mmCIF file of C-alpha atoms in Angstrom:
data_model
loop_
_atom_site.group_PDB
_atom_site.id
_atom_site.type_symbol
_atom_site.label_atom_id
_atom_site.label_comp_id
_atom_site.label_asym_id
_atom_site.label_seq_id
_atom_site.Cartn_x
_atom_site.Cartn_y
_atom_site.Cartn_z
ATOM 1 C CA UNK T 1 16.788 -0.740 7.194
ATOM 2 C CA UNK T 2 13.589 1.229 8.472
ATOM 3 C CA UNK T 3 10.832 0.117 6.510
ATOM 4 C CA UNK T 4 9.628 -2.861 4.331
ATOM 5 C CA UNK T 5 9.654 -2.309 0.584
ATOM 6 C CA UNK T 6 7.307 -3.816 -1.541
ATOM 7 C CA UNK T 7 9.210 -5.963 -4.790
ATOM 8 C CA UNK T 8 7.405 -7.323 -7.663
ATOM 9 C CA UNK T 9 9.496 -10.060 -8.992
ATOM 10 C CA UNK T 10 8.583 -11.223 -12.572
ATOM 11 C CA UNK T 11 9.657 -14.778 -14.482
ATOM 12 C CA UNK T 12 8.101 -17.412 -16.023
ATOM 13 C CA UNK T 13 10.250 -19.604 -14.181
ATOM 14 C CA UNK T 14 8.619 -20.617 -10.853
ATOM 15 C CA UNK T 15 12.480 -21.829 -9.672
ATOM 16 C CA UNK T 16 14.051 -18.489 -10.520
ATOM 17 C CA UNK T 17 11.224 -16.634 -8.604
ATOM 18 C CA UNK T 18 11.609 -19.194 -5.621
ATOM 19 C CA UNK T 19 15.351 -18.578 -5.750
ATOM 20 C CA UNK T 20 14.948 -14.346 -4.904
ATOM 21 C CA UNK T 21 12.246 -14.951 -2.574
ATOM 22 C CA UNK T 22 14.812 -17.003 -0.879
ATOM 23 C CA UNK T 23 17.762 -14.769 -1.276
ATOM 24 C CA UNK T 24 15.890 -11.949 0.145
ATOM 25 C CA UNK T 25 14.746 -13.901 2.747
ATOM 26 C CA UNK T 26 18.465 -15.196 3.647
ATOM 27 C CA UNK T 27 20.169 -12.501 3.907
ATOM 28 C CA UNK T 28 17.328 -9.977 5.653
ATOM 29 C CA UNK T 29 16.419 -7.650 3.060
ATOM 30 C CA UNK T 30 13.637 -5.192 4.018
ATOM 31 C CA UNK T 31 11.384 -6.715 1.222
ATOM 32 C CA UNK T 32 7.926 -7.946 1.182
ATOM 33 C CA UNK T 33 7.997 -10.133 -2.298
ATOM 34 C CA UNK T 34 5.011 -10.367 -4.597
ATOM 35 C CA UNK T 35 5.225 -13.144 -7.448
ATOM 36 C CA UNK T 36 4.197 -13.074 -11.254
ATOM 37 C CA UNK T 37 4.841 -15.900 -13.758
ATOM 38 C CA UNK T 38 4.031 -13.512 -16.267
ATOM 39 C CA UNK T 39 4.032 -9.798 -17.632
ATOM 40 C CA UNK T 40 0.020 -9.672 -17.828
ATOM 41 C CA UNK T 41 -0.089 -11.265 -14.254
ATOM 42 C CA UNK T 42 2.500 -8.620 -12.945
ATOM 43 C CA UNK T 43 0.803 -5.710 -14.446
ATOM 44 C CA UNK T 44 -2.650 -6.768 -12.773
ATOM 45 C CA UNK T 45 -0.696 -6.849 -9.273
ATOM 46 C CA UNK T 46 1.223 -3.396 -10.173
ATOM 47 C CA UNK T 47 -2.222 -1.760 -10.719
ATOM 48 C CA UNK T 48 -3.834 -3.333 -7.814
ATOM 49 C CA UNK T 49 -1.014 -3.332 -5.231
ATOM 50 C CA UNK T 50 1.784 -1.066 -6.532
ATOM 51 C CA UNK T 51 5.717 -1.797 -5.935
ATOM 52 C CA UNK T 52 8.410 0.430 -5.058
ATOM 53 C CA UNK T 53 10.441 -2.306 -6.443
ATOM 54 C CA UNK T 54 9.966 -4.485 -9.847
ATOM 55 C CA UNK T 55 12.826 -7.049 -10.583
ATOM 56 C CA UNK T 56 11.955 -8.643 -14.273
ATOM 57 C CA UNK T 57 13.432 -11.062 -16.423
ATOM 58 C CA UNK T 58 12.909 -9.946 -20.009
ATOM 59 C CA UNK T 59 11.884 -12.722 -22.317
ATOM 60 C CA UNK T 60 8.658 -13.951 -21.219
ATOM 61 C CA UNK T 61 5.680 -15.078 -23.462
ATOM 62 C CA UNK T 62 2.698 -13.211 -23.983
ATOM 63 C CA UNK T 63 3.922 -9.058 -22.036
ATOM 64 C CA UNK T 64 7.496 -9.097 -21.978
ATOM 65 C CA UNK T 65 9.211 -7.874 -19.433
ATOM 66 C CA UNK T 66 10.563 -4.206 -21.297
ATOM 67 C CA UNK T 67 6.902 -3.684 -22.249
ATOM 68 C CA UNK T 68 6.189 -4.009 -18.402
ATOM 69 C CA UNK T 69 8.753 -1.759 -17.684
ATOM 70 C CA UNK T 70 7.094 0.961 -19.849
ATOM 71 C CA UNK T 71 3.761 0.489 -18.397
ATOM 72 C CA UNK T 72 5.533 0.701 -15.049
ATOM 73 C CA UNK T 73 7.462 3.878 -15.640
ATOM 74 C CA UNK T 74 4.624 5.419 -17.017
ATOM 75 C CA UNK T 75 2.275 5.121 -14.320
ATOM 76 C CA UNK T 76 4.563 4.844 -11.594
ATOM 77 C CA UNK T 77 7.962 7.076 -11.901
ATOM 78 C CA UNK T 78 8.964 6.613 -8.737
ATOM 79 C CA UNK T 79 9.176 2.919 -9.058
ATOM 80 C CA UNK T 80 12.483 1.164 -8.956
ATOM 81 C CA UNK T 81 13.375 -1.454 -12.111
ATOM 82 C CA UNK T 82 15.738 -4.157 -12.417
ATOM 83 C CA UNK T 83 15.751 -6.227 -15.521
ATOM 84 C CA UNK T 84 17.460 -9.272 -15.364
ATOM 85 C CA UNK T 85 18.011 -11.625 -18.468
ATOM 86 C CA UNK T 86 19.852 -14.701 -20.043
ATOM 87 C CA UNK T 87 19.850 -12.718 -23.056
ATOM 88 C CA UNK T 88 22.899 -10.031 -23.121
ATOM 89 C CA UNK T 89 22.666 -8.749 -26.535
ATOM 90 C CA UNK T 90 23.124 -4.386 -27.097
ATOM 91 C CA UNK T 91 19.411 -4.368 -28.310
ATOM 92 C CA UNK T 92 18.177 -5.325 -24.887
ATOM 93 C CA UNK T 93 20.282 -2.790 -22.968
ATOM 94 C CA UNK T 94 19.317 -0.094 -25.249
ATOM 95 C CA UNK T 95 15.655 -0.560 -24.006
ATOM 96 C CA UNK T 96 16.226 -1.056 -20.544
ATOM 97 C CA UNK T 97 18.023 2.051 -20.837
ATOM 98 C CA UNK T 98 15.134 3.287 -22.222
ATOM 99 C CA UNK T 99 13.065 2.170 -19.039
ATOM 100 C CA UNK T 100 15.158 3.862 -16.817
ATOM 101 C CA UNK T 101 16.639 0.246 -15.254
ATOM 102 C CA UNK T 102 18.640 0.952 -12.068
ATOM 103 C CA UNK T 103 20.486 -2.238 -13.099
ATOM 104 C CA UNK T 104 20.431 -4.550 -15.629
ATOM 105 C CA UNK T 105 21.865 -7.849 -14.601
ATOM 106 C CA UNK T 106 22.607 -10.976 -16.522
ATOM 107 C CA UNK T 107 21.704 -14.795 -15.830
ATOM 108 C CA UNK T 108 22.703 -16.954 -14.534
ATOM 109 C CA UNK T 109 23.623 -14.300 -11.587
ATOM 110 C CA UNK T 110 26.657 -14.340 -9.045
ATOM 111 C CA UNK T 111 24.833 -14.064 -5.741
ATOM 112 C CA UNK T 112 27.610 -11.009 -4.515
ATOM 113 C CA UNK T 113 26.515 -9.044 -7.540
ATOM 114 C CA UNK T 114 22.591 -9.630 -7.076
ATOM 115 C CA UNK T 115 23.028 -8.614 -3.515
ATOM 116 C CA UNK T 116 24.676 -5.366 -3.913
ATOM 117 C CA UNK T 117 21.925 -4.521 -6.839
ATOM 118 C CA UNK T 118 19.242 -5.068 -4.557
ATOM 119 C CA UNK T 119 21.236 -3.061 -1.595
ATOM 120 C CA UNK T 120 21.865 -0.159 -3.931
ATOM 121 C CA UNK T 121 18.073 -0.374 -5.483
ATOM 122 C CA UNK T 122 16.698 -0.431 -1.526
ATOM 123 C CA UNK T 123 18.861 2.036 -0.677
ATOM 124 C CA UNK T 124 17.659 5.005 -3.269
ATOM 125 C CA UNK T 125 14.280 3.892 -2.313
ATOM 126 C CA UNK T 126 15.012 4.646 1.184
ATOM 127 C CA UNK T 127 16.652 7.999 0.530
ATOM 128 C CA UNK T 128 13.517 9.267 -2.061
ATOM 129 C CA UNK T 129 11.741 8.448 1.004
ATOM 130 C CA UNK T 130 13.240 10.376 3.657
ATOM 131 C CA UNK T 131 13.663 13.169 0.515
ATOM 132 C CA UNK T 132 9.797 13.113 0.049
ATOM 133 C CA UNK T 133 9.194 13.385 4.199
ATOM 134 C CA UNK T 134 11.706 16.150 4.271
ATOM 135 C CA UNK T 135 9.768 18.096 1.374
ATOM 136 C CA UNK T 136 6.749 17.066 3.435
ATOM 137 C CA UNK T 137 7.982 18.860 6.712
ATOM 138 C CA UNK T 138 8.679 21.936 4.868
ATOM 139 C CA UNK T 139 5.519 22.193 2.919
ATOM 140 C CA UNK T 140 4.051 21.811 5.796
ATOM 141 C CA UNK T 141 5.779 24.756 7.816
ATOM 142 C CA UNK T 142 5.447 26.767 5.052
ATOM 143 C CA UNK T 143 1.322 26.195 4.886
ATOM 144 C CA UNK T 144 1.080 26.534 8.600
ATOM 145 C CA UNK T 145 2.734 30.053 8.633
ATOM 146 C CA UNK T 146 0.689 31.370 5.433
ATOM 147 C CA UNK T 147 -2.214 30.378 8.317
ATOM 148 C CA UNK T 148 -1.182 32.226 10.527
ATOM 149 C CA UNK T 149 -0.235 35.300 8.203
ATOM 150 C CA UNK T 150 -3.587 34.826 7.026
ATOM 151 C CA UNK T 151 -5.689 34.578 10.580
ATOM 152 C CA UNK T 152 -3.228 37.910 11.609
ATOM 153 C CA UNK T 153 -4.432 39.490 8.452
ATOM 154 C CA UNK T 154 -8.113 38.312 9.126
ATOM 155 C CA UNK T 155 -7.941 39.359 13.082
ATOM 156 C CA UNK T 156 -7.000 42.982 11.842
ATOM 157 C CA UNK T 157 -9.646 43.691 10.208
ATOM 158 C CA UNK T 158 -12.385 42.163 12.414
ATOM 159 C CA UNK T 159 -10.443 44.678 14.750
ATOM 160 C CA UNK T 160 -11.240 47.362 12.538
ATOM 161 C CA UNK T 161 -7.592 47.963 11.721
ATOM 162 C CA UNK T 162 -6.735 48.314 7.946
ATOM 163 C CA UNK T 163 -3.788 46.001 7.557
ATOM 164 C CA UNK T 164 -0.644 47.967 5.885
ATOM 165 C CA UNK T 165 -0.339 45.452 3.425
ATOM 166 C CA UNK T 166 -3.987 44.809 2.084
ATOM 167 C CA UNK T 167 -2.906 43.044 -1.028
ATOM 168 C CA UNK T 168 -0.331 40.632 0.614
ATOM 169 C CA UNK T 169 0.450 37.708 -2.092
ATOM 170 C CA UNK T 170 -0.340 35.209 0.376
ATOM 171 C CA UNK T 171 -3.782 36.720 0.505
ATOM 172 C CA UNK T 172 -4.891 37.363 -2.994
ATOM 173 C CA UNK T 173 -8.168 36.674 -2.441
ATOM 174 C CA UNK T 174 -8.576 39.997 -0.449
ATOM 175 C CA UNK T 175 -8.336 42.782 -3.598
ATOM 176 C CA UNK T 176 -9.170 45.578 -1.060
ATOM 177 C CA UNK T 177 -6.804 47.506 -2.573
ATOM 178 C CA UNK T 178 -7.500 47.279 -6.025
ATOM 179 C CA UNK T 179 -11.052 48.539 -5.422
ATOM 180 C CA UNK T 180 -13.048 45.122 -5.931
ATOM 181 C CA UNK T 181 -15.695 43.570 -3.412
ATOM 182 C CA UNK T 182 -15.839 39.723 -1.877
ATOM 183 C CA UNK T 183 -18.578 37.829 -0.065
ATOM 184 C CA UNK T 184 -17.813 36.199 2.709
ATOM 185 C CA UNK T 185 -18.683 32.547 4.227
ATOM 186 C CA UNK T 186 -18.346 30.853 7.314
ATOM 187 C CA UNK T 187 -18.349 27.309 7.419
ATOM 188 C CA UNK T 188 -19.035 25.932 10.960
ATOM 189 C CA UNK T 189 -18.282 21.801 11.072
ATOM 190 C CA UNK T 190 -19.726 21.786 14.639
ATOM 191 C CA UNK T 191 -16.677 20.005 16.509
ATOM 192 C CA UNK T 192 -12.593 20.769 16.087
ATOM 193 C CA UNK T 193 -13.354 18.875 12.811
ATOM 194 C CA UNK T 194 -10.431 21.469 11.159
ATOM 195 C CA UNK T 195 -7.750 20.611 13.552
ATOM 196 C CA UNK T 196 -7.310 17.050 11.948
ATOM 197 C CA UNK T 197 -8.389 17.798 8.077
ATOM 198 C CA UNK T 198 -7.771 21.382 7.525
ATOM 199 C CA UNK T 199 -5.499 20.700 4.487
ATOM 200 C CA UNK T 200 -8.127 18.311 2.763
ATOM 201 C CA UNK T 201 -11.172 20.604 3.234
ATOM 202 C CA UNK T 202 -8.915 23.031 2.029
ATOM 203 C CA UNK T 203 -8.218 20.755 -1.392
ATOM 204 C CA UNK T 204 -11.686 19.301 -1.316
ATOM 205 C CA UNK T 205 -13.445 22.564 -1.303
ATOM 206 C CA UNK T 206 -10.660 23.903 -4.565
ATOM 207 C CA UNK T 207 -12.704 20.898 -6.482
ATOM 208 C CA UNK T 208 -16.606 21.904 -4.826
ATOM 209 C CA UNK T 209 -16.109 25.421 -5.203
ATOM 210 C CA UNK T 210 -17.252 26.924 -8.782
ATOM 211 C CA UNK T 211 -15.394 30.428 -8.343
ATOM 212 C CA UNK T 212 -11.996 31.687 -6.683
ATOM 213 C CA UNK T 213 -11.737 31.756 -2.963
ATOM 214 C CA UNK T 214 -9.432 32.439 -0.086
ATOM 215 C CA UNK T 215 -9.551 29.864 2.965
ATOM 216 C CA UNK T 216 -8.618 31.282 6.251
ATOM 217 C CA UNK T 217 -8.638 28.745 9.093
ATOM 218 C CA UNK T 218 -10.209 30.645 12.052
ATOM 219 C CA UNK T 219 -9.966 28.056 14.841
ATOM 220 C CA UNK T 220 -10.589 24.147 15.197
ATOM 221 C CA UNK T 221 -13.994 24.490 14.143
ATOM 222 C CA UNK T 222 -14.509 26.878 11.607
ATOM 223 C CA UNK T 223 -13.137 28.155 8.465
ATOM 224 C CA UNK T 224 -14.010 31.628 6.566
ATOM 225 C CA UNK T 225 -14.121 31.216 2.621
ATOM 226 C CA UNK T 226 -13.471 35.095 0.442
ATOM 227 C CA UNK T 227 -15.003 34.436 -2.373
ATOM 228 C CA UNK T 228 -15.888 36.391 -5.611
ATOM 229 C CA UNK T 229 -19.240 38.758 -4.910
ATOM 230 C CA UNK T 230 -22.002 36.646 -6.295
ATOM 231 C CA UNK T 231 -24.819 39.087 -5.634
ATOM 232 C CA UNK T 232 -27.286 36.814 -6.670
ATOM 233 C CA UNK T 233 -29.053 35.268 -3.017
ATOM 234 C CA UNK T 234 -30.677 32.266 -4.778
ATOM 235 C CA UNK T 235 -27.265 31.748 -6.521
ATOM 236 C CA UNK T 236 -25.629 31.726 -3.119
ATOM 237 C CA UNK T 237 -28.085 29.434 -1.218
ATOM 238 C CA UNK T 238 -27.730 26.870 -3.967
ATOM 239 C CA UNK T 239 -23.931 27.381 -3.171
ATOM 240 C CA UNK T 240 -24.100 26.605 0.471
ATOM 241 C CA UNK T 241 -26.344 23.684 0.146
ATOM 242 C CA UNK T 242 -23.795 21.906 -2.535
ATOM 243 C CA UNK T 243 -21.111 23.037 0.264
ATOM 244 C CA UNK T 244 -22.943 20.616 2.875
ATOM 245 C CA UNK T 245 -24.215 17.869 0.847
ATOM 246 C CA UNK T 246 -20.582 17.481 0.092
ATOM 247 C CA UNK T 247 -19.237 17.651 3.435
ATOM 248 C CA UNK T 248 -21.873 15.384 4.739
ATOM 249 C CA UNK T 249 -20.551 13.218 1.908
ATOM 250 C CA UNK T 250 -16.899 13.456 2.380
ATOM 251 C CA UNK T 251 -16.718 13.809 6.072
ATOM 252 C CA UNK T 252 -20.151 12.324 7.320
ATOM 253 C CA UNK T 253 -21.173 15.021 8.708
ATOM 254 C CA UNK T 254 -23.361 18.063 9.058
ATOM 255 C CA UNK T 255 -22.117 21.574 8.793
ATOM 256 C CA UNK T 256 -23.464 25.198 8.757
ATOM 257 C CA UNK T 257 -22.743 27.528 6.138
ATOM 258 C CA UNK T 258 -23.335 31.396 7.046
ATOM 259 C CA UNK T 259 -23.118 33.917 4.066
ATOM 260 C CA UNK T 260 -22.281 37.116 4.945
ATOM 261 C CA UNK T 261 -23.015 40.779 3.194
ATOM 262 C CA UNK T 262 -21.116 41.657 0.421
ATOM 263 C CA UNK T 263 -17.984 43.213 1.222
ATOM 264 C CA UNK T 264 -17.063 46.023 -0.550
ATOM 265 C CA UNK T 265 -13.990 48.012 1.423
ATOM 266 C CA UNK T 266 -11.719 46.804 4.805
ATOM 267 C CA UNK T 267 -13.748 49.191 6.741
ATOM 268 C CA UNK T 268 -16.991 47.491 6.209
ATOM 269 C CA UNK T 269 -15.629 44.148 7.252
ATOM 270 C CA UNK T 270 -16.131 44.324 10.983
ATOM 271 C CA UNK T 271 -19.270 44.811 10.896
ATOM 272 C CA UNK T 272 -20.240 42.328 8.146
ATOM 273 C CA UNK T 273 -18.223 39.893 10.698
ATOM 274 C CA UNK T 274 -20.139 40.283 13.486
ATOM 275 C CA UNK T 275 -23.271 40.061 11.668
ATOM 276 C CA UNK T 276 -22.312 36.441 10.788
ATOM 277 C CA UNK T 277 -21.332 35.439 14.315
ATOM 278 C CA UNK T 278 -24.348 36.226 15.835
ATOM 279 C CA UNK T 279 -26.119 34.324 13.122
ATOM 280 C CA UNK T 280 -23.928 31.416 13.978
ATOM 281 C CA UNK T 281 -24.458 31.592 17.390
ATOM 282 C CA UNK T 282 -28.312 31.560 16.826
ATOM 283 C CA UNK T 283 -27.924 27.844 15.053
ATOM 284 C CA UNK T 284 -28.840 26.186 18.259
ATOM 285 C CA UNK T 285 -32.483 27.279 16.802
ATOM 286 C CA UNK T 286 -31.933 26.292 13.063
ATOM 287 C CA UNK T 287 -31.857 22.575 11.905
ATOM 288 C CA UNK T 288 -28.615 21.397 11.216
ATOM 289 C CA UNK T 289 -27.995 21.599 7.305
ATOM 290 C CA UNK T 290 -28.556 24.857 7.716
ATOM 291 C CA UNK T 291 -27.524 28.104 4.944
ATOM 292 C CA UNK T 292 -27.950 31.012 6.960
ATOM 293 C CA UNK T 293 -27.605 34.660 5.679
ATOM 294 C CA UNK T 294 -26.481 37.171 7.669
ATOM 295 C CA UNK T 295 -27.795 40.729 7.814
ATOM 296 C CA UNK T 296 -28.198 42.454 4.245
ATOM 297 C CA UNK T 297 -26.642 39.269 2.961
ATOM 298 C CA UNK T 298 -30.319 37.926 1.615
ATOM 299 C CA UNK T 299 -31.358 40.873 0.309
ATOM 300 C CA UNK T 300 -28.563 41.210 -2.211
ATOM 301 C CA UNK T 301 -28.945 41.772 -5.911
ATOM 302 C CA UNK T 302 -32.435 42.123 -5.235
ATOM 303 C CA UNK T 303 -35.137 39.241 -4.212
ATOM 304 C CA UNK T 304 -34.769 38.230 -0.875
ATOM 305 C CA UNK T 305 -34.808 34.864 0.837
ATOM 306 C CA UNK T 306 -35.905 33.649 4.152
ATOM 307 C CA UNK T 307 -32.923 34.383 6.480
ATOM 308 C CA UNK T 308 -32.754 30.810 7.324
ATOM 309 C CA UNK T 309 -32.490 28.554 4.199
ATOM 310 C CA UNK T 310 -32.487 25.027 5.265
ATOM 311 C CA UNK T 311 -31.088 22.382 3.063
ATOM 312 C CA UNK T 312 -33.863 20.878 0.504
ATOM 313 C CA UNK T 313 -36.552 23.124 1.188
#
């Protein structure tokens, strides 16, 4: 085996819970074995602790051990059940069919046929698992080359070049071909901050962000953001100070947040660009916390702010 499992094991009778402990124990299992004497008692470890494993005898006062089972399935699918019971009547197999019980095994039990349960329950646990890291991999692979479609697609256009495919579905964020606009925003976290937790800013931003957006990840330590063309400038700053209060919350840390012009065709995205570059390579000068517009960005939709909009004032 190649990893502990964790197994709830559920009975009112302290011997019959002694008696798996030691079992597992004896013959090696890969299973680190939390007790209950009681369905309430399990359910309060389940929720704190979780099992990929819960082995339950059925007739227990107070919770039994099929109404465990349905509070296990339903918060935790994945989760692995064995009933075990004295009692070996049709109703009781019915419901632990219901449950979705791996196996249902009767008391008292032959210590062959316990064995190979448990074997056969570690074992699909072990191949969900390398399953799950498989799908992992993949999803992985799969999000790293939409980067890098996306940071080609990016790079063309700060080049000036119109990318043949302006409304690639891996970019739908960029509508340059359907006529529409987008605002650009550069979010500098100071340090390679995005080599380590680009996927989580990514997801964390999805639940700060009030409108649609398009992450591109331009190098370790900055990210662009295409969102929708707010033209309102007060609207905006109020946007990129909620954008750094919550990555100083969530990270612990203080970012800068340029806001570039509104973009409103490929060609004028070079220029735009650059605009916000040199604004982030004046932040040596600006307090950290910073919103900074770039160029007409400020002026947009009519009153203007202070090019430099530091966070609270």
């Amino acid at each position: 085996w190649k990893s502990m499992l964790k197994m709830l094991v559920v009975d009112d009778d302290r011997f019959e819970r002694e008696g798996i402990s030691f079992l597992a124990a004896k013959y090696d299992l890969p299973l680190a074995i939390m007790e209950a004497e009681s369905g309430e008692k399990a359910w309060e470890l389940f929720v704190r602790d979780g099992a990929d494993i819960l082995l339950t005898d059925i007739r227990m006062n107070g919770m039994d051990g099929l109404d465990l089972a349905d509070r296990v399935r339903e918060r935790a699918p994945e989760t692995k059940i064995v009933i075990m019971s004295a009692y070996g009547e049709f109703e009781y197999a019915q419901r632990a069919i219901g449950v979705r019980a791996v196996r249902y095994l009767l008391k008292p039990v032959e210590v062959n046929e316990f064995l190979k349960a448990l074997s056969e329950t570690i074992q699909l646990c072990e191949d969900e698992r390398k399953a799950q890291a498989r799908y992992k991999r993949m999803e992985e692979a799969y999000w790293q080359g939409v980067q890098y479609e996306k940071m080609q697609f990016v790079s063309q256009l700060r080049s000036g070049r119109v990318p043949e495919e302006p409304g690639a579905s891996f970019l739908p964020a960029i509508p340059f071909d359907g006529g529409e606009s987008l605002r650009p925003i550069l979010l500098d976290a100071g340090d390679r901050f995005f080599d380590r937790c680009a996927r989580k800013a990514e997801a964390d931003l999805a639940e700060w962000m009030p409108c649609a957006f398009e992450l591109v990840h331009l190098n370790p330590q900055q990210i662009l953001l295409l969102t929708e063309p707010e033209p309102d400038p007060e609207k905006m700053k109020a946007l990129g100070e909620r954008m750094i209060r919550r990555f100083k919350e969530q990270y612990g840390r203080t970012a800068t947040v340029v806001i570039g012009g509104i973009v409103n065709g490929a060609q004028q995205f070079p220029q735009i660009f650059a605009e916000m570059e040199h604004e982030l390579e004046r932040k040596l000068f600006v307090r950290e916390g910073t919103v900074v517009f770039a160029g007409a960005a400020e002026g947009a939709g009519g009153a203007a702010l202070g090019r430099h909009a530091p966070l609270g004032q």
